PDB file of C-alpha atoms and ligand atoms in Angstrom:
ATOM      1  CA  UNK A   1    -112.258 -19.760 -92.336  1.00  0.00           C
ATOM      2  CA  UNK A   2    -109.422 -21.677 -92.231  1.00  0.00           C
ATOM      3  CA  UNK A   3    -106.182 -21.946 -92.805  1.00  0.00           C
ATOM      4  CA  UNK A   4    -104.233 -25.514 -92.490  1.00  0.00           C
ATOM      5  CA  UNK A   5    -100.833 -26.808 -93.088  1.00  0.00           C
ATOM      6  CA  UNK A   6     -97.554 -29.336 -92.579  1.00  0.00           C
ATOM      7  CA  UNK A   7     -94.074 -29.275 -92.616  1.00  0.00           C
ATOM      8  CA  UNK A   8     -93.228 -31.701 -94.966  1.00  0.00           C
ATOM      9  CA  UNK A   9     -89.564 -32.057 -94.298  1.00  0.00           C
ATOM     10  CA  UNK A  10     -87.609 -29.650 -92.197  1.00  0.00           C
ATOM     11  CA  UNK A  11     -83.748 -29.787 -92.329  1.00  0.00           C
ATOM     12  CA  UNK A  12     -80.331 -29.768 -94.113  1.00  0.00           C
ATOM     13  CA  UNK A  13     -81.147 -32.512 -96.000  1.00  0.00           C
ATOM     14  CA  UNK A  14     -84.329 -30.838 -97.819  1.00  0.00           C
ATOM     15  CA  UNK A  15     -86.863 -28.430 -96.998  1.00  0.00           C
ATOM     16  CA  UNK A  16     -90.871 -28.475 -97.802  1.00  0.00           C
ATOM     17  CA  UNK A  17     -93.965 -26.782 -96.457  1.00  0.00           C
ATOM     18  CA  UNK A  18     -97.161 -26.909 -97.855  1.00  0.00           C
ATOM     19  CA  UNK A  19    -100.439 -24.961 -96.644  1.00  0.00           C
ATOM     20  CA  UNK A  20    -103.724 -24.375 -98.111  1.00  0.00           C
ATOM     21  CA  UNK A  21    -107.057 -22.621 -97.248  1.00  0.00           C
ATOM     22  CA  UNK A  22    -110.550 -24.839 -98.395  1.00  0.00           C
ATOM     23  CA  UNK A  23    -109.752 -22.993-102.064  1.00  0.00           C
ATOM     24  CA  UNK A  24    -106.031 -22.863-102.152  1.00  0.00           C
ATOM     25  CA  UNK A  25    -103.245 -24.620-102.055  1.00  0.00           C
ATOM     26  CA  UNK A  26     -99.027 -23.590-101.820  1.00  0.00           C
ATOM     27  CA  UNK A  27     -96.079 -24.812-101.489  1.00  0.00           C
ATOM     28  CA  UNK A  28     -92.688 -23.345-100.224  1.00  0.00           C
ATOM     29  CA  UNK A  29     -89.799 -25.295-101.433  1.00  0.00           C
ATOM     30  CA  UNK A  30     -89.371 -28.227-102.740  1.00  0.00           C
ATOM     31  CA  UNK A  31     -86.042 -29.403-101.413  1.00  0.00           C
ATOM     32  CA  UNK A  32     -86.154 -33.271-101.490  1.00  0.00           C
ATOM     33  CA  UNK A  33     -85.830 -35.512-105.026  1.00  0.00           C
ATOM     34  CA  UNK A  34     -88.943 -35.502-107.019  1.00  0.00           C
ATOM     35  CA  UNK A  35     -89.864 -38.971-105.919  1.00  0.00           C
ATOM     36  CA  UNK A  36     -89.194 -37.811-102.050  1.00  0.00           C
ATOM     37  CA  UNK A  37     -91.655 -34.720-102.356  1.00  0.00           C
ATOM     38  CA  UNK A  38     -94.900 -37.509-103.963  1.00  0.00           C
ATOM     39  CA  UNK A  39     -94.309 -39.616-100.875  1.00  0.00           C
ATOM     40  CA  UNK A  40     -94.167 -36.498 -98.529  1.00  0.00           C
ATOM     41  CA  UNK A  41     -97.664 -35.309-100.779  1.00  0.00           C
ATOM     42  CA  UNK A  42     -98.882 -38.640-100.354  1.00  0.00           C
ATOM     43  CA  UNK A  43     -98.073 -38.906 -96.685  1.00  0.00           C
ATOM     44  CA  UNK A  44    -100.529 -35.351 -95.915  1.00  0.00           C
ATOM     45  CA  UNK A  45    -102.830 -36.935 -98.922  1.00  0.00           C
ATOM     46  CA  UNK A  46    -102.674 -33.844-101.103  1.00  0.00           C
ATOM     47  CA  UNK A  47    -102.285 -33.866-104.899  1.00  0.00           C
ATOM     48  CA  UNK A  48     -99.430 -31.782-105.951  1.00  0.00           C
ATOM     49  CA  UNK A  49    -101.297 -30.971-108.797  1.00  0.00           C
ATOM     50  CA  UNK A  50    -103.862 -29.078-107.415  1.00  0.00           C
ATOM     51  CA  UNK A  51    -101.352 -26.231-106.024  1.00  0.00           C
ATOM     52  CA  UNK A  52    -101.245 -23.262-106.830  1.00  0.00           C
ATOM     53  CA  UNK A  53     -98.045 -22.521-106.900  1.00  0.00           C
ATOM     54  CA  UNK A  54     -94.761 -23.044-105.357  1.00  0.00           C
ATOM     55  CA  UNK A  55     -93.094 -20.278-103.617  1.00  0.00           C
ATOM     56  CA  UNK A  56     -88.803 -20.494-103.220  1.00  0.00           C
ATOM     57  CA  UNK A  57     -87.315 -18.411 -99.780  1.00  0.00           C
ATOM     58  CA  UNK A  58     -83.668 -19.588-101.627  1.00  0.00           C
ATOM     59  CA  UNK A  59     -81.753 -21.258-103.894  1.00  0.00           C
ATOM     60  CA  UNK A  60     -79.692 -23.867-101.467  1.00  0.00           C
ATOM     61  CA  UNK A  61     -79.963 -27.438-102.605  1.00  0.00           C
ATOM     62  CA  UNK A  62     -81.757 -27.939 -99.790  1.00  0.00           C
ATOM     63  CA  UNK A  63     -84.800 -25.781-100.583  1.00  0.00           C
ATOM     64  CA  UNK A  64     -84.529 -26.515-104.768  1.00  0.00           C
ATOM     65  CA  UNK A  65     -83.696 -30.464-104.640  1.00  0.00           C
ATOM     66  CA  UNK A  66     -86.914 -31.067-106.621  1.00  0.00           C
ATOM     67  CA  UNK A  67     -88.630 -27.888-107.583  1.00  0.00           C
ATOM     68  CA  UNK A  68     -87.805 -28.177-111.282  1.00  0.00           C
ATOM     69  CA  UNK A  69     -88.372 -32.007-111.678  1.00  0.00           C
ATOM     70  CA  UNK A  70     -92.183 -31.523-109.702  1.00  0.00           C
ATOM     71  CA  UNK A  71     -92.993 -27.887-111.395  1.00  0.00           C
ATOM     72  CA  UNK A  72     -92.406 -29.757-114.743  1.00  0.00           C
ATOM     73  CA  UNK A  73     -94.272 -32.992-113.513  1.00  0.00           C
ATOM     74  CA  UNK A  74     -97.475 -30.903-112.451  1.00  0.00           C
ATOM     75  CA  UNK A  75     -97.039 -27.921-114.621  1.00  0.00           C
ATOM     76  CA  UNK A  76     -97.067 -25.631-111.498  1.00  0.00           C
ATOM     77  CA  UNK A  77     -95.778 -22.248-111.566  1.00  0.00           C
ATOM     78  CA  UNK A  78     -92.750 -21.431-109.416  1.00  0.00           C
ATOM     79  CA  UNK A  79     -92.142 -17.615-107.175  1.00  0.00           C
ATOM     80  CA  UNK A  80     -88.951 -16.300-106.218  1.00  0.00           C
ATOM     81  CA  UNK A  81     -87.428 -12.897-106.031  1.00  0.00           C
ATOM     82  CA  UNK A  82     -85.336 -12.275-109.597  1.00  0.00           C
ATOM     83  CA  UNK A  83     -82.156 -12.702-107.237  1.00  0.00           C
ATOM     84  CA  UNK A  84     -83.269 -15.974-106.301  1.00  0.00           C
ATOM     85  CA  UNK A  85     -83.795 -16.944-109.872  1.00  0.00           C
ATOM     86  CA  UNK A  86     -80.889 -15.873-111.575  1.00  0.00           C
ATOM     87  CA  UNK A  87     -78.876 -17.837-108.852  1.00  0.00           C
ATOM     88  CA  UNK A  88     -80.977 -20.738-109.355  1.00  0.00           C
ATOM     89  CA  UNK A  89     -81.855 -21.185-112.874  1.00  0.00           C
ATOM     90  CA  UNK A  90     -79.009 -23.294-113.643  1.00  0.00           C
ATOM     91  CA  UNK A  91     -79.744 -25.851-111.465  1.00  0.00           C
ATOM     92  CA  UNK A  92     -83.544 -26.473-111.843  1.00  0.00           C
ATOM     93  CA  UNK A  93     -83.708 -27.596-116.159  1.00  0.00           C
ATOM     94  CA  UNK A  94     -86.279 -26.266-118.000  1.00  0.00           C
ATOM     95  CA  UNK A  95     -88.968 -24.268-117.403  1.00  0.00           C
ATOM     96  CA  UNK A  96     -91.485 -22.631-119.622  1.00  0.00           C
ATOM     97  CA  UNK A  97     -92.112 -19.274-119.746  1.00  0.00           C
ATOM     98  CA  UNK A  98     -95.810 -18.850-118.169  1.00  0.00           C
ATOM     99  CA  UNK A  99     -93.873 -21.107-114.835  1.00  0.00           C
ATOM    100  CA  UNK A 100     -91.991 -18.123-113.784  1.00  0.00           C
ATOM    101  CA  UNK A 101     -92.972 -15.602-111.602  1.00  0.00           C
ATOM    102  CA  UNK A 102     -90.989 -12.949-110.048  1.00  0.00           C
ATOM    103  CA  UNK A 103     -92.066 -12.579-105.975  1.00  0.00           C
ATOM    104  CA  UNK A 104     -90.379  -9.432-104.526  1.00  0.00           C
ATOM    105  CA  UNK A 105     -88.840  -9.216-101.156  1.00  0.00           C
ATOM    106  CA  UNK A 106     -91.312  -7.177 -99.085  1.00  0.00           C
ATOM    107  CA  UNK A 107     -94.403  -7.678-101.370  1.00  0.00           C
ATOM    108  CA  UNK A 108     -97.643  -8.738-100.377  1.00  0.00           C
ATOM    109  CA  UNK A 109     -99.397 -11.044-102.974  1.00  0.00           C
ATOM    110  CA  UNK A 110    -102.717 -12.737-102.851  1.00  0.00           C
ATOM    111  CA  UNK A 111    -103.125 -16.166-104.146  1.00  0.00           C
ATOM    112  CA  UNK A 112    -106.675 -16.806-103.723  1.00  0.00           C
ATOM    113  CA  UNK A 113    -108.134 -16.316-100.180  1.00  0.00           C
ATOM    114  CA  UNK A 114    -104.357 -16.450 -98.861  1.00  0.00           C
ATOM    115  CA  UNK A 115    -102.303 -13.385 -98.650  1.00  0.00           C
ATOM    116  CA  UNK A 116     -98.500 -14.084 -98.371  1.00  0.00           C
ATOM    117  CA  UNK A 117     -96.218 -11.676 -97.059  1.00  0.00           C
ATOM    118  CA  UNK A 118     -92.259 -11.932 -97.887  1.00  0.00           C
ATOM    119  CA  UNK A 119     -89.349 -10.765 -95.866  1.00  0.00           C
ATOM    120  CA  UNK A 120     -85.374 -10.733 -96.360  1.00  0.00           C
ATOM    121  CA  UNK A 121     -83.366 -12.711 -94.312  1.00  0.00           C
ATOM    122  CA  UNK A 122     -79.680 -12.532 -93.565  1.00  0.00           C
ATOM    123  CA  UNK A 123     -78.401 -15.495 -94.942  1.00  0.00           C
ATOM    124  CA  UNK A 124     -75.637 -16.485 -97.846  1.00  0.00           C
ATOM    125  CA  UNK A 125     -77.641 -17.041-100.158  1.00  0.00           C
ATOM    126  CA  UNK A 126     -78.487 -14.214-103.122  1.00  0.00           C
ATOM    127  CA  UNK A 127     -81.450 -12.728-101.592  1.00  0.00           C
ATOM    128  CA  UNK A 128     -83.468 -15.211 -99.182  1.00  0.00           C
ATOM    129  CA  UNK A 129     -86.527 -14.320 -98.118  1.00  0.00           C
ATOM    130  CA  UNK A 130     -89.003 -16.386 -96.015  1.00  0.00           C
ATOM    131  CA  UNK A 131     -93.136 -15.904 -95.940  1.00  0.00           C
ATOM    132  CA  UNK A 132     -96.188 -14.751 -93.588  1.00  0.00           C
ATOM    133  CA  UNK A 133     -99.491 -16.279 -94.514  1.00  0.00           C
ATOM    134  CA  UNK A 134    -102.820 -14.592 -93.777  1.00  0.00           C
ATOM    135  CA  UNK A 135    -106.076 -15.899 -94.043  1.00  0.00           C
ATOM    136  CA  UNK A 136    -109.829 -15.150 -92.214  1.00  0.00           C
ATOM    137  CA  UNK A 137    -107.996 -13.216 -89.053  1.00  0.00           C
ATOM    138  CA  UNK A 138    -105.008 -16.046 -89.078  1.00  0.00           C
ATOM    139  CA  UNK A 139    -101.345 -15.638 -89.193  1.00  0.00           C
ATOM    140  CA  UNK A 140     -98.493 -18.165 -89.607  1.00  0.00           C
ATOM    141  CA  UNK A 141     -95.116 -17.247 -90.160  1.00  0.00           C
ATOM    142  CA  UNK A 142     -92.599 -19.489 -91.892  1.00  0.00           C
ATOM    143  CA  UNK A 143     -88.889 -18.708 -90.587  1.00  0.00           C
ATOM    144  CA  UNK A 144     -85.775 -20.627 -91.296  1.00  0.00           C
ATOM    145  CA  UNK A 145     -82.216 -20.335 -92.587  1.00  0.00           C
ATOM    146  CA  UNK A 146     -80.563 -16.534 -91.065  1.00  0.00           C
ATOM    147  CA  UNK A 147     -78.064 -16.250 -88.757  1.00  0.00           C
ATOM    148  CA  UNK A 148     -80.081 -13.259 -87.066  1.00  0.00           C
ATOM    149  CA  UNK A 149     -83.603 -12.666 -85.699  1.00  0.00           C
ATOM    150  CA  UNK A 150     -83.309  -8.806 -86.608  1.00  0.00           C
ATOM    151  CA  UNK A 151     -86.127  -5.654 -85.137  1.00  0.00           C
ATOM    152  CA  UNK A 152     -87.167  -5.820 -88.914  1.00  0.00           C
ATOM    153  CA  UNK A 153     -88.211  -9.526 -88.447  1.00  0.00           C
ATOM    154  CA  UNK A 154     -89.903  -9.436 -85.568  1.00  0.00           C
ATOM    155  CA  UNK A 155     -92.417  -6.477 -86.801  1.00  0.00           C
ATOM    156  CA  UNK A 156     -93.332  -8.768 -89.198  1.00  0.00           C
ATOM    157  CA  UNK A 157     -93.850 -12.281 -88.019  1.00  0.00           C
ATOM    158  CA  UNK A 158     -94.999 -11.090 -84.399  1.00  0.00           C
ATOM    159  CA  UNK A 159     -98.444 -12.363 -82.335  1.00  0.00           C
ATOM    160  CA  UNK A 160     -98.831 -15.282 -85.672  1.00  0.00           C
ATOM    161  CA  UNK A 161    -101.383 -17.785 -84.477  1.00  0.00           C
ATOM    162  CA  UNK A 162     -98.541 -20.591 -84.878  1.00  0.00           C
ATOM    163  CA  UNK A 163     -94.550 -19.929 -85.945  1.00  0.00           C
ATOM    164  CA  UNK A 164     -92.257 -22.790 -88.075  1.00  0.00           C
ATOM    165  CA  UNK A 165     -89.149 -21.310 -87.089  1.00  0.00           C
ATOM    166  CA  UNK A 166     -85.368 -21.959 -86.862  1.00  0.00           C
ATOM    167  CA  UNK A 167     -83.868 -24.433 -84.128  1.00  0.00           C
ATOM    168  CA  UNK A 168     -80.700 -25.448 -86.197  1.00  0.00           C
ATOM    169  CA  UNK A 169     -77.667 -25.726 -83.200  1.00  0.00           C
ATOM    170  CA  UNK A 170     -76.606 -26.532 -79.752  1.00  0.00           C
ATOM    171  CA  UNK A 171     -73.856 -23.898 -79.239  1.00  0.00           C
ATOM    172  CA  UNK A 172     -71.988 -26.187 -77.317  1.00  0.00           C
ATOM    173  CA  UNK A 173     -72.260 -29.336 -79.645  1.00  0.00           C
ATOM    174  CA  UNK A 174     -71.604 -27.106 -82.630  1.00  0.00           C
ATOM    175  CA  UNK A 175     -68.201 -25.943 -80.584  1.00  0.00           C
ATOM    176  CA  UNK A 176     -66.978 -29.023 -79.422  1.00  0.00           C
ATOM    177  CA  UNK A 177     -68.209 -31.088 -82.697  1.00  0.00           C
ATOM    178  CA  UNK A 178     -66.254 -32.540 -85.668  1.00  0.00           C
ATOM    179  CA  UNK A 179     -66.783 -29.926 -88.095  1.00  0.00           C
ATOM    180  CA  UNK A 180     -64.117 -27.462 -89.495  1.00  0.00           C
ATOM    181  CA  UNK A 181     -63.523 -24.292 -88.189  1.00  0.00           C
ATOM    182  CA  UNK A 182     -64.849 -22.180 -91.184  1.00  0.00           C
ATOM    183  CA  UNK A 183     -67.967 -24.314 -91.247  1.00  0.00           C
ATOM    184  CA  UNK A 184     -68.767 -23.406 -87.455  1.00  0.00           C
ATOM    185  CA  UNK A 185     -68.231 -20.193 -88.467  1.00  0.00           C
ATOM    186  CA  UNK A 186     -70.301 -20.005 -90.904  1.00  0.00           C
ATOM    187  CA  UNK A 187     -73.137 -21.739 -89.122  1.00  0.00           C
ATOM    188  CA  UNK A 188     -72.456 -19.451 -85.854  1.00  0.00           C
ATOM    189  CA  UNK A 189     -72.214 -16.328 -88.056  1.00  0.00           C
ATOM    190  CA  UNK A 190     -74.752 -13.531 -88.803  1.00  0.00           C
ATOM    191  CA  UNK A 191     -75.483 -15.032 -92.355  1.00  0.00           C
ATOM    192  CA  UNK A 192     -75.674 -18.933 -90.951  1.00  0.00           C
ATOM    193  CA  UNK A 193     -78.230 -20.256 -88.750  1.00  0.00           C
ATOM    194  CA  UNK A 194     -80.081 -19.350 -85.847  1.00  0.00           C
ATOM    195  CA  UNK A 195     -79.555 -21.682 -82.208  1.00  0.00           C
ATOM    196  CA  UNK A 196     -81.757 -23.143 -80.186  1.00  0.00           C
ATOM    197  CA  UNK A 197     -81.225 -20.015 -77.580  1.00  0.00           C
ATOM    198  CA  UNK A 198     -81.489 -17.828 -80.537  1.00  0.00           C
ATOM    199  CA  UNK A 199     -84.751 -19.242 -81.126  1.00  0.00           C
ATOM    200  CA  UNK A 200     -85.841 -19.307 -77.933  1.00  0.00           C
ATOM    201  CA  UNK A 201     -85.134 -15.858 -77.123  1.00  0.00           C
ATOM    202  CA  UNK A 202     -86.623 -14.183 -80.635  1.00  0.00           C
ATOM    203  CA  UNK A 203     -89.818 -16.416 -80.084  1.00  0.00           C
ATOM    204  CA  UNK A 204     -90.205 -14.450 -76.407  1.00  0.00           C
ATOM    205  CA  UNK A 205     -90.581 -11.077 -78.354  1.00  0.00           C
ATOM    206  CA  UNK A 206     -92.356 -12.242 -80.557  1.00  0.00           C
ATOM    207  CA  UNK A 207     -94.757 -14.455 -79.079  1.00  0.00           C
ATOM    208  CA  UNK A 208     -98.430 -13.251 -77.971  1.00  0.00           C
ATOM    209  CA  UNK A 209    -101.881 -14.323 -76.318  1.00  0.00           C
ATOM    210  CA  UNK A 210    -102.728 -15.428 -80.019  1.00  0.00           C
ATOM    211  CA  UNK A 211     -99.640 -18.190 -80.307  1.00  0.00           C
ATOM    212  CA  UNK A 212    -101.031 -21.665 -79.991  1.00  0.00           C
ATOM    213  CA  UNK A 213     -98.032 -23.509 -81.522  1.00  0.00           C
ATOM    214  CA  UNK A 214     -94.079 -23.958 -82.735  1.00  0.00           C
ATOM    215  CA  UNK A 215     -92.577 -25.909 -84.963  1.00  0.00           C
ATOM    216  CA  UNK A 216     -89.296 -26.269 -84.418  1.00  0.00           C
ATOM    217  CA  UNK A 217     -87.400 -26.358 -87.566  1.00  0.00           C
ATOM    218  CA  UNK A 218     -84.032 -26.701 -89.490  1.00  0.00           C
ATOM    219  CA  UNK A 219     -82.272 -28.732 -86.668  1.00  0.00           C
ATOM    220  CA  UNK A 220     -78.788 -30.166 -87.674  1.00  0.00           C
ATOM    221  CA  UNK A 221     -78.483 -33.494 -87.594  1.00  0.00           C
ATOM    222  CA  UNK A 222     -74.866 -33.219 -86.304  1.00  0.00           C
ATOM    223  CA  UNK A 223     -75.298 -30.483 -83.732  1.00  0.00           C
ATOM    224  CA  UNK A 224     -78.608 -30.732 -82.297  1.00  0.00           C
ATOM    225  CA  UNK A 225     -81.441 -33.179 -81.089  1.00  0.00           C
ATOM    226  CA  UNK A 226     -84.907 -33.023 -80.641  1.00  0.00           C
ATOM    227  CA  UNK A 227     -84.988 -33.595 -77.284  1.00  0.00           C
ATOM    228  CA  UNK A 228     -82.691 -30.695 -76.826  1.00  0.00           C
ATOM    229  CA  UNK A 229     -83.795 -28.918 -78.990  1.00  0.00           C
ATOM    230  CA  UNK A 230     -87.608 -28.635 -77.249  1.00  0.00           C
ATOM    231  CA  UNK A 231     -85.845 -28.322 -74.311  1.00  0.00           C
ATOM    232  CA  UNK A 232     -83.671 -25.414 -74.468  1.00  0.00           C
ATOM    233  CA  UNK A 233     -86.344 -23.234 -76.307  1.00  0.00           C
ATOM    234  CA  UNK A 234     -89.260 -24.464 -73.310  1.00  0.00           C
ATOM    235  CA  UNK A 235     -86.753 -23.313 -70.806  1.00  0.00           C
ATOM    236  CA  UNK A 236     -86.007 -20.111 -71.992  1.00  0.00           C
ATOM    237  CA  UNK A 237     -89.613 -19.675 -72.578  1.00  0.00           C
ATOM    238  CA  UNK A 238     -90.806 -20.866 -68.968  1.00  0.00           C
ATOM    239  CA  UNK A 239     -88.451 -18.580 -67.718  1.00  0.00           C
ATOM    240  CA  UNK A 240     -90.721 -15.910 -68.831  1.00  0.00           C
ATOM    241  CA  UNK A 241     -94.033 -17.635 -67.870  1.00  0.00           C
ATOM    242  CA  UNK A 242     -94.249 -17.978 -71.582  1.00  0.00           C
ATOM    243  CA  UNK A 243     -96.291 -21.469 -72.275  1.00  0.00           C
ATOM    244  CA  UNK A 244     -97.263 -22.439 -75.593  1.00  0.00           C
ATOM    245  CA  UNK A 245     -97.308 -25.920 -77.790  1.00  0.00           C
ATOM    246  CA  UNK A 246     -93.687 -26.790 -78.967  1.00  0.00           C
ATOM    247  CA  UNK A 247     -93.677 -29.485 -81.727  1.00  0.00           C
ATOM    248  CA  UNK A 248     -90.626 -31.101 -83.728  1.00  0.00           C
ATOM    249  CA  UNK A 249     -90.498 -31.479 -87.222  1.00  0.00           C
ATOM    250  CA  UNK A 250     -88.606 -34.497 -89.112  1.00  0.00           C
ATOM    251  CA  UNK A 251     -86.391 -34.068 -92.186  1.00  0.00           C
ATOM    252  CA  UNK A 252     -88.030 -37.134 -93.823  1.00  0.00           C
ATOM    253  CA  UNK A 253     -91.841 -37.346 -91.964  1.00  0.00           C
ATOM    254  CA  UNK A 254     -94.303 -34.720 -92.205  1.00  0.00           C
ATOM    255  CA  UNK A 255     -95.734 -33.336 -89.238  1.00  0.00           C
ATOM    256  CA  UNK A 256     -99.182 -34.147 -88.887  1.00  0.00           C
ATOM    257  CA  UNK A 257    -101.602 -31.205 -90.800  1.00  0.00           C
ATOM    258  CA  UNK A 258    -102.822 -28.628 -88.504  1.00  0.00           C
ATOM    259  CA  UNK A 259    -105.762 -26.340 -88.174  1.00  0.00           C
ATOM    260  CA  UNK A 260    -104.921 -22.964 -87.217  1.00  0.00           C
ATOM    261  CA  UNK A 261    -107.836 -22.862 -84.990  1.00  0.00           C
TER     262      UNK A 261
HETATM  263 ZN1   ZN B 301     -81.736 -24.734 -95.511  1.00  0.00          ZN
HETATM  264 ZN1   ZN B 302     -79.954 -22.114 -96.727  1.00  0.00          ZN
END
């Protein structure tokens, strides 16, 4: 029994995650250009044809870059919520018919030996909605893009085995940086994205005996840094004699593929 996976890409400039069992195979998202997401398959040395599926959390460019140009390449079939696909159909081309498959927020479906869980997010976007996986006793829990770690949220994604989750600001460099007021707003709002302390603190309620590892994801290339990033979610967590394996993702490298063990 085991359950395995990579983040592909993590960040505003495109979004991938891919996972798989020994029978099955998913994706979620499929935010870089066609030829980005074979280089990113080719990197973890997986065949994009063999998925099962790709599952959408949203419709931002950043999470549908490629979905229709790969779907089409490897006749896959795509899930999102019907929200998610009326807001996105116009910018994916063509599909055929037996591609599209509704995924409900708060549904449970099985693909294989994998059962994924969905869950709304507050986020502006037309109904985002980001995924548990289960498999043989295991639990990881993708979470990215809301401006809010709500009671709801925790329920769901709490004591996973390992958590890709949300790192996307430094308050203060968001503050003090370049960007326009609305933007920082928007970022800093309860529909934007979650900050390193924000992180940090949902992952201590979250968190149990059975987390081995984080991935921390998202970050913004203007307003955070690795570094700081790692270093402002261990503190918070060392605070509460929390200890557990913090790893960065890369919006253009995939992270290495790891055994939920
Ligand atoms: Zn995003
Ligand atoms: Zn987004």
């Amino acid at each position: 029994m085991t359950l395995r996976f990579s983040v592909l890409a993590s960040g505003s400039t495109g979004n991938a995650f891919y996972i798989e069992s020994n029978k099955e195979k998913l994706l979620v998202d499929a935010g870089l250009s066609g030829k980005q997401m074979d280089k990113l398959f080719d990197e973890v040395q997986v065949s994009p044809a063999d998925l099962s599926g790709i599952l959408v959390t949203h419709e931002h460019s950043d999470h549908i870059k490629g979905l229709g140009i790969i779907a089409r390449k490897y006749n896959l079939p795509i899930y999102a919520n019907q929200k998610t696909w009326n807001a996105m159909e116009g910018s994916i081309g063509k599909l055929s018919l037996d591609q599209k498959f509704v995924f409900n927020m708060e549904e449970v479906k099985t693909f294989g030996d994998i059962d994924v869980e969905s869950f709304g997010v507050s986020h502006d976007a037309a109904e985002p909605m980001f995924y548990v996986f289960r498999h043989g006793g295991k639990k990881v829990a993708l979470v990215t893009d809301l401006g809010y770690v709500s009671e709801r949220i925790k329920k769901t994604i709490e004591g996973a085995d390992a958590y890709v989750f949300e790192s996307n600001h430094d308050v203060g460099m968001l503050r003090m940086g370049r960007y326009p007021w609305s933007v920082k707003r928007r970022i800093l709002g309860d529909s934007g994205h979650v900050s390193n302390e924000d992180c940090g603190l949902a992952l201590t309620d979250v968190i149990d005996n059975n987390t081995k590892r984080i991935y921390l994801a998202h970050l913004s290339k203007d307003n955070n840094m690795k570094d700081l990033a790692r270093m402002s979610v261990d503190n918070i967590l060392r605070e509460r004699g929390i200890e557990v394996e913090l790893h960065d993702t890369d919006p253009l490298m995939p992270t290495g593929m790891y055994e939920v063990g």
